[in-house]
Every structure is written in structure tokens, then in C-alpha cells.
PDB file of C-alpha atoms in Angstrom:
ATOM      1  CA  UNK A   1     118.358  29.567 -55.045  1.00  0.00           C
ATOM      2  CA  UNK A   2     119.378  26.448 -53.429  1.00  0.00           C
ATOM      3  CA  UNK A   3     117.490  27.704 -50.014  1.00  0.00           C
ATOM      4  CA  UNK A   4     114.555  28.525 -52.116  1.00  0.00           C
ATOM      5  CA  UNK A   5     114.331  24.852 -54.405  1.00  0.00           C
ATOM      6  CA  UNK A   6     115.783  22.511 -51.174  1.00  0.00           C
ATOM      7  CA  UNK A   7     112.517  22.265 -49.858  1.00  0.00           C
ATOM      8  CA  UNK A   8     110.428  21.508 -52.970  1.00  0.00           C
ATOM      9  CA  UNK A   9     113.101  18.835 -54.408  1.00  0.00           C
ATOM     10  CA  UNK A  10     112.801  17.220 -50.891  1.00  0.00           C
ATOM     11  CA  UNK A  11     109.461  16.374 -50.856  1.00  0.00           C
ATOM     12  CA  UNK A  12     109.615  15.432 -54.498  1.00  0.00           C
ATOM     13  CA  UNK A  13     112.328  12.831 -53.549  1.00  0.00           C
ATOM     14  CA  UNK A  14     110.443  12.172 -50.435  1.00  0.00           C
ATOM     15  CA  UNK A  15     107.434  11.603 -52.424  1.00  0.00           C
ATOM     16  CA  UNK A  16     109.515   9.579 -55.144  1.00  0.00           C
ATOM     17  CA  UNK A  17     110.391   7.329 -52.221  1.00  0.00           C
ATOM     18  CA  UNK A  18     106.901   6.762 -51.054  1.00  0.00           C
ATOM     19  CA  UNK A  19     105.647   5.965 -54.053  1.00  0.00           C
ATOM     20  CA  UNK A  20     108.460   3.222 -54.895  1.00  0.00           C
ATOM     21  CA  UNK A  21     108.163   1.717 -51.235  1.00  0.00           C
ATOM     22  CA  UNK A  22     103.603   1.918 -52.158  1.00  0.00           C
ATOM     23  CA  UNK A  23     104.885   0.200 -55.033  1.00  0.00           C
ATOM     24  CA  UNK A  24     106.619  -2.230 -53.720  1.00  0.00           C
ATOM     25  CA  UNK A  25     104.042  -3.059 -51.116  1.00  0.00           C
ATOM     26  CA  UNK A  26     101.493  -3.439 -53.651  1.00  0.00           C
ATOM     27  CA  UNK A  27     103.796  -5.698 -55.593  1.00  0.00           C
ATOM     28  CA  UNK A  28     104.675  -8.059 -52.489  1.00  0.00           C
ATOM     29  CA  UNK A  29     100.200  -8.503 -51.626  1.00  0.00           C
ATOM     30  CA  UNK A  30      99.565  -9.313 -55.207  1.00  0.00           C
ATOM     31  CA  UNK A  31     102.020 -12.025 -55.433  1.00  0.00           C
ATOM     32  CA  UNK A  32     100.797 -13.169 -51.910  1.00  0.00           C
ATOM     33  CA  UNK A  33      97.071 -12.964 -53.631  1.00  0.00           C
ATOM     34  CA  UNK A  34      98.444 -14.876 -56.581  1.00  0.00           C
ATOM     35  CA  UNK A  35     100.075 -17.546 -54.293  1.00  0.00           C
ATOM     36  CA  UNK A  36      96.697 -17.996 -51.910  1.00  0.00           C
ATOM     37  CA  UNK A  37      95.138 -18.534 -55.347  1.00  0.00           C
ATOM     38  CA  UNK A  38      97.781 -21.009 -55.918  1.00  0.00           C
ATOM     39  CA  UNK A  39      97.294 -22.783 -53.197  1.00  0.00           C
ATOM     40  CA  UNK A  40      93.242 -22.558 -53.378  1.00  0.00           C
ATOM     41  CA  UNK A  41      93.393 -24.457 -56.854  1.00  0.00           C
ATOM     42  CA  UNK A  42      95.775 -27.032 -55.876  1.00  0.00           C
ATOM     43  CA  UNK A  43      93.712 -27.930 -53.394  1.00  0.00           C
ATOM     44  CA  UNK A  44      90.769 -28.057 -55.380  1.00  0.00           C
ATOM     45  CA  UNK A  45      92.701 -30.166 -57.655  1.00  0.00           C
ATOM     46  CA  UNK A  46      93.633 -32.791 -54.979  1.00  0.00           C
ATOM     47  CA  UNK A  47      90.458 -33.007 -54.090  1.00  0.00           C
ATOM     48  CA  UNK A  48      89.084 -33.580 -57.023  1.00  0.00           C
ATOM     49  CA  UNK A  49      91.825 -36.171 -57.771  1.00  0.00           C
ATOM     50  CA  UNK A  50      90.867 -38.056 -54.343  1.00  0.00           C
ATOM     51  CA  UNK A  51      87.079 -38.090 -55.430  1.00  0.00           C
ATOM     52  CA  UNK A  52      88.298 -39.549 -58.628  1.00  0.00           C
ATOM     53  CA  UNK A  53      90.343 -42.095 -57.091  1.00  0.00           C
ATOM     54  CA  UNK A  54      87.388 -43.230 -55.141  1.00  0.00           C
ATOM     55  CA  UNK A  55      85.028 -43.309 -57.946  1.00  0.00           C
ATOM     56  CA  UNK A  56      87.533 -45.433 -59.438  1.00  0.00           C
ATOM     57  CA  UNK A  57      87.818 -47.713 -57.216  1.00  0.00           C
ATOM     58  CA  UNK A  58      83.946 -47.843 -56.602  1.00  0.00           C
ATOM     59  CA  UNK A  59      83.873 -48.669 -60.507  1.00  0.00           C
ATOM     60  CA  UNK A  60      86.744 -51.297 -60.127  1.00  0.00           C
ATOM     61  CA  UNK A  61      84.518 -53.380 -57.484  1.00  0.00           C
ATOM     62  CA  UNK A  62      81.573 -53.293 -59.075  1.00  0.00           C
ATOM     63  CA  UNK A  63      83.249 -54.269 -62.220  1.00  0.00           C
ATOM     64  CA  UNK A  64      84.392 -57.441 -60.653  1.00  0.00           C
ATOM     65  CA  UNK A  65      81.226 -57.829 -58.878  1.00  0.00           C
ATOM     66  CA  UNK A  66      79.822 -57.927 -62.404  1.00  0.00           C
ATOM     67  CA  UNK A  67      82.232 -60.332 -63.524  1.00  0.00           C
ATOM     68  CA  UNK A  68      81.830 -62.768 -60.717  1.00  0.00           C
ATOM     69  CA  UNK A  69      78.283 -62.911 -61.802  1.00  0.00           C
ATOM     70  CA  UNK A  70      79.135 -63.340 -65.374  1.00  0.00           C
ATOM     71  CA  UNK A  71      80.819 -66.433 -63.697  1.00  0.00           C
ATOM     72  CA  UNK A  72      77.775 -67.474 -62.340  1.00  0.00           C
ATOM     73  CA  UNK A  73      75.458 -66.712 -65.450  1.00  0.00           C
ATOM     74  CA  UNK A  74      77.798 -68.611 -67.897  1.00  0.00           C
ATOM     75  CA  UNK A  75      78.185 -71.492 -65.510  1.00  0.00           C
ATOM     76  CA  UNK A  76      74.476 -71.526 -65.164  1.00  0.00           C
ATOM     77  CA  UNK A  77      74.475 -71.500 -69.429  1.00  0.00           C
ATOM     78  CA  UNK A  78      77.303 -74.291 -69.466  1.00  0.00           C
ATOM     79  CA  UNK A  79      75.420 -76.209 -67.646  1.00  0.00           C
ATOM     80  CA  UNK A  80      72.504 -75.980 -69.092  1.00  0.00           C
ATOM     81  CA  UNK A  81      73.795 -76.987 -72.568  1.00  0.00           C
ATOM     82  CA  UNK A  82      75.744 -80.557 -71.208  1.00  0.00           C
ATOM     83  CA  UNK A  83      72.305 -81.006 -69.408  1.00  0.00           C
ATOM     84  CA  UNK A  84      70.293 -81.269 -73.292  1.00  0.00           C
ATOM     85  CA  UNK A  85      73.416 -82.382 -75.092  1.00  0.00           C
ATOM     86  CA  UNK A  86      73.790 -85.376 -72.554  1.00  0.00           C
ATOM     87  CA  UNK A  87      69.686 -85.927 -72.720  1.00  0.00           C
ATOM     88  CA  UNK A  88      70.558 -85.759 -76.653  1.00  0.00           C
ATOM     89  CA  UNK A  89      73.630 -88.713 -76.374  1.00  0.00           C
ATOM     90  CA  UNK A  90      71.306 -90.426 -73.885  1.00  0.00           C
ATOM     91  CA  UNK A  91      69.514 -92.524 -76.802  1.00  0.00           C
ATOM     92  CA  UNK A  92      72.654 -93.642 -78.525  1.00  0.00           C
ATOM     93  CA  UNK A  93      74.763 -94.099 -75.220  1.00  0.00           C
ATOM     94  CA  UNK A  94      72.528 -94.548 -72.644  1.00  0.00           C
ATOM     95  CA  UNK A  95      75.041 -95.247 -69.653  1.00  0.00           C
ATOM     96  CA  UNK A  96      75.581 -91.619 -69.252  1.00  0.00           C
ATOM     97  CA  UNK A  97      73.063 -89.542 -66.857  1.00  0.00           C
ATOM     98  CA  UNK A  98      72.037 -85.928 -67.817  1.00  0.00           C
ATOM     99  CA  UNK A  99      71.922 -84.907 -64.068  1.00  0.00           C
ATOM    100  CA  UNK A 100      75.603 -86.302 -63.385  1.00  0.00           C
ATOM    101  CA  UNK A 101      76.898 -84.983 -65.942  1.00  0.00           C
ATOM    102  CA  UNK A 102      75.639 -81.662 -65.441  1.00  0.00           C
ATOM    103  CA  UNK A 103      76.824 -81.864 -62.366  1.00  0.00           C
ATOM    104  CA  UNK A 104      80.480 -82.588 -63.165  1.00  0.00           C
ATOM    105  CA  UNK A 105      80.349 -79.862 -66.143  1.00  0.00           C
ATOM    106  CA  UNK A 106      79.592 -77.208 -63.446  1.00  0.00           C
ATOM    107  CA  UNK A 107      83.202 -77.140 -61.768  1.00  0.00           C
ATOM    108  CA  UNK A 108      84.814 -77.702 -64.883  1.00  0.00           C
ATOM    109  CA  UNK A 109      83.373 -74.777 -66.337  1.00  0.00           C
ATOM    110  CA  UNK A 110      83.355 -72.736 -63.730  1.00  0.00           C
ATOM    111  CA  UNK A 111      87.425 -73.104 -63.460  1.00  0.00           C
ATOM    112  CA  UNK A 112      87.631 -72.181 -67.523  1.00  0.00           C
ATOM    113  CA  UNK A 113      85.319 -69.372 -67.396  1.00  0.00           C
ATOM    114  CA  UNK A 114      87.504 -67.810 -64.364  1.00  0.00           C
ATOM    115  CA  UNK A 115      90.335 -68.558 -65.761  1.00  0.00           C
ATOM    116  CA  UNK A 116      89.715 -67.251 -69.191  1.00  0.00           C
ATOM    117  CA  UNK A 117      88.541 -63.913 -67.146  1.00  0.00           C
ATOM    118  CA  UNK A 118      91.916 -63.974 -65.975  1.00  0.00           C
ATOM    119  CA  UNK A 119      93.786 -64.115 -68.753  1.00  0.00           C
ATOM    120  CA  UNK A 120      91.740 -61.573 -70.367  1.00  0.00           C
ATOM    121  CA  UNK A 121      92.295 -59.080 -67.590  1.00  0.00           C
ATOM    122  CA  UNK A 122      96.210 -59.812 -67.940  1.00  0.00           C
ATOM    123  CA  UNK A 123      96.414 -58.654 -71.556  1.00  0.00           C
ATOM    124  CA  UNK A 124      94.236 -55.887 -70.806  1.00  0.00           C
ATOM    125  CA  UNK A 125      96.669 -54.635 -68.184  1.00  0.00           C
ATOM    126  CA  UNK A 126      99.392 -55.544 -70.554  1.00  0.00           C
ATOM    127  CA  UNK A 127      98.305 -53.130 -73.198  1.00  0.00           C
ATOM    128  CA  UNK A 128      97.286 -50.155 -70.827  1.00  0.00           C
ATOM    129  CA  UNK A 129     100.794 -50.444 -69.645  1.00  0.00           C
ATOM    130  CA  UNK A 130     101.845 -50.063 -72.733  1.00  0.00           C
ATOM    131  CA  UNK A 131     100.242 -47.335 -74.157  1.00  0.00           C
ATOM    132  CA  UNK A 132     100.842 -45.484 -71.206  1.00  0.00           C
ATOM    133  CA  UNK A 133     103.869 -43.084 -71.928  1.00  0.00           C
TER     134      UNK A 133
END
């Protein structure tokens, strides 16, 4: 009986162990799939981190471009206003000349303007820092 079954429980063992070893192929190239996938997406992801980091910068210059001309524009305002207030004094205190005056106004508020920019973008820093966790 032995003679007769050897042969078929051999191949059934043989086929046993090819079809563990299939198995454990298969197992080993889908978790090499999985990590290529992996490794696909976290590059994606840096890359699209990068591109934001640029665009963020790009936005952080032409923020301060803006703001350098919101200098300019509230200089140019500043100005303007001690120019009719002065031509407004001029009658009652007539020593004092518009254009002068306008012209020492423009450094003065140029220097305040900046500097209040300044101080704004310090407490804006100070609370993103603190409501970051």
C-alpha cells in the first residue's frame, strides 16, 4: 500500500511546496509593488511641497513689493495733506512755506509709515507663532 500511495502523496507534498514557495513569491512582488508606490507618492509629495515653497516665496516678494509701494502711496498722501494744511495755516502764520514744509513732512513720514509696517509685521509673526502647535 505504501508502494502504491508513495508516489501520489509525493507530488501532493511536492505540489504543497510549490504552491507555498508561488505564494511566497507573490507575497515578496506585491510588497515590492506597494513600496515603488511608496516611493512614487512621496515623491510626488516633495515635489509638490517644493512648488509650494516657491509659490510662497514668489507671494512673500511680491507682498513686500506691494508694501514698499504702499510706502510710497501713503508718503505721496502725507504729503499731500501738510502741503493744503500748511497753505491753510499760511493766512494766520504766514512765515511757514507750503513747499518746505512738504518737503520736510516727506522723510518724516516716510520713516513712520515703515516703521509702523514693521511693527505690524512683528505681531503678525508673533501670533502665527503662536497658534502654530
Amino acid at each position: 500500500m505504501d508502494r502504491r500511495l508513495m508516489p501520489p502523496m509525493n507530488t501532493c507534498a511536492a505540489m504543497s511546496r510549490r504552491q507555498d514557495d508561488l505564494s511566497g513569491r507573490v507575497a515578496r512582488n506585491s510588497q515590492l509593488l506597494r513600496t515603488r508606490v511608496d516611493l512614487a507618492l512621496k515623491r510626488q509629495n516633495q515635489l509638490v511641497l517644493v512648488q509650494m515653497n516657491q509659490r510662497a516665496r514668489m507671494q512673500l516678494r511680491l507682498q513686500e513689493t506691494v508694501e514698499g509701494l504702499s510706502v510710497v502711496a501713503i508718503t505721496y498722501y502725507g504729503s499731500q495733506l501738510v502741503h493744503y494744511l500748511t497753505e491753510g495755516v499760511r493766512k494766520f502764520w504766514p512765515v511757514i512755506s507750503p513747499g518746505l514744509a512738504t518737503a520736510f513732512s516727506i522723510p518724516v513720514i516716510a520713516v513712520a509709515v515703515a516703521l509702523s509696517l514693521c511693527q505690524m509685521r512683528r505681531r503678525l509673526a508673533a501670533t502665527m507663532t503662536e497658534d502654530m502647535p
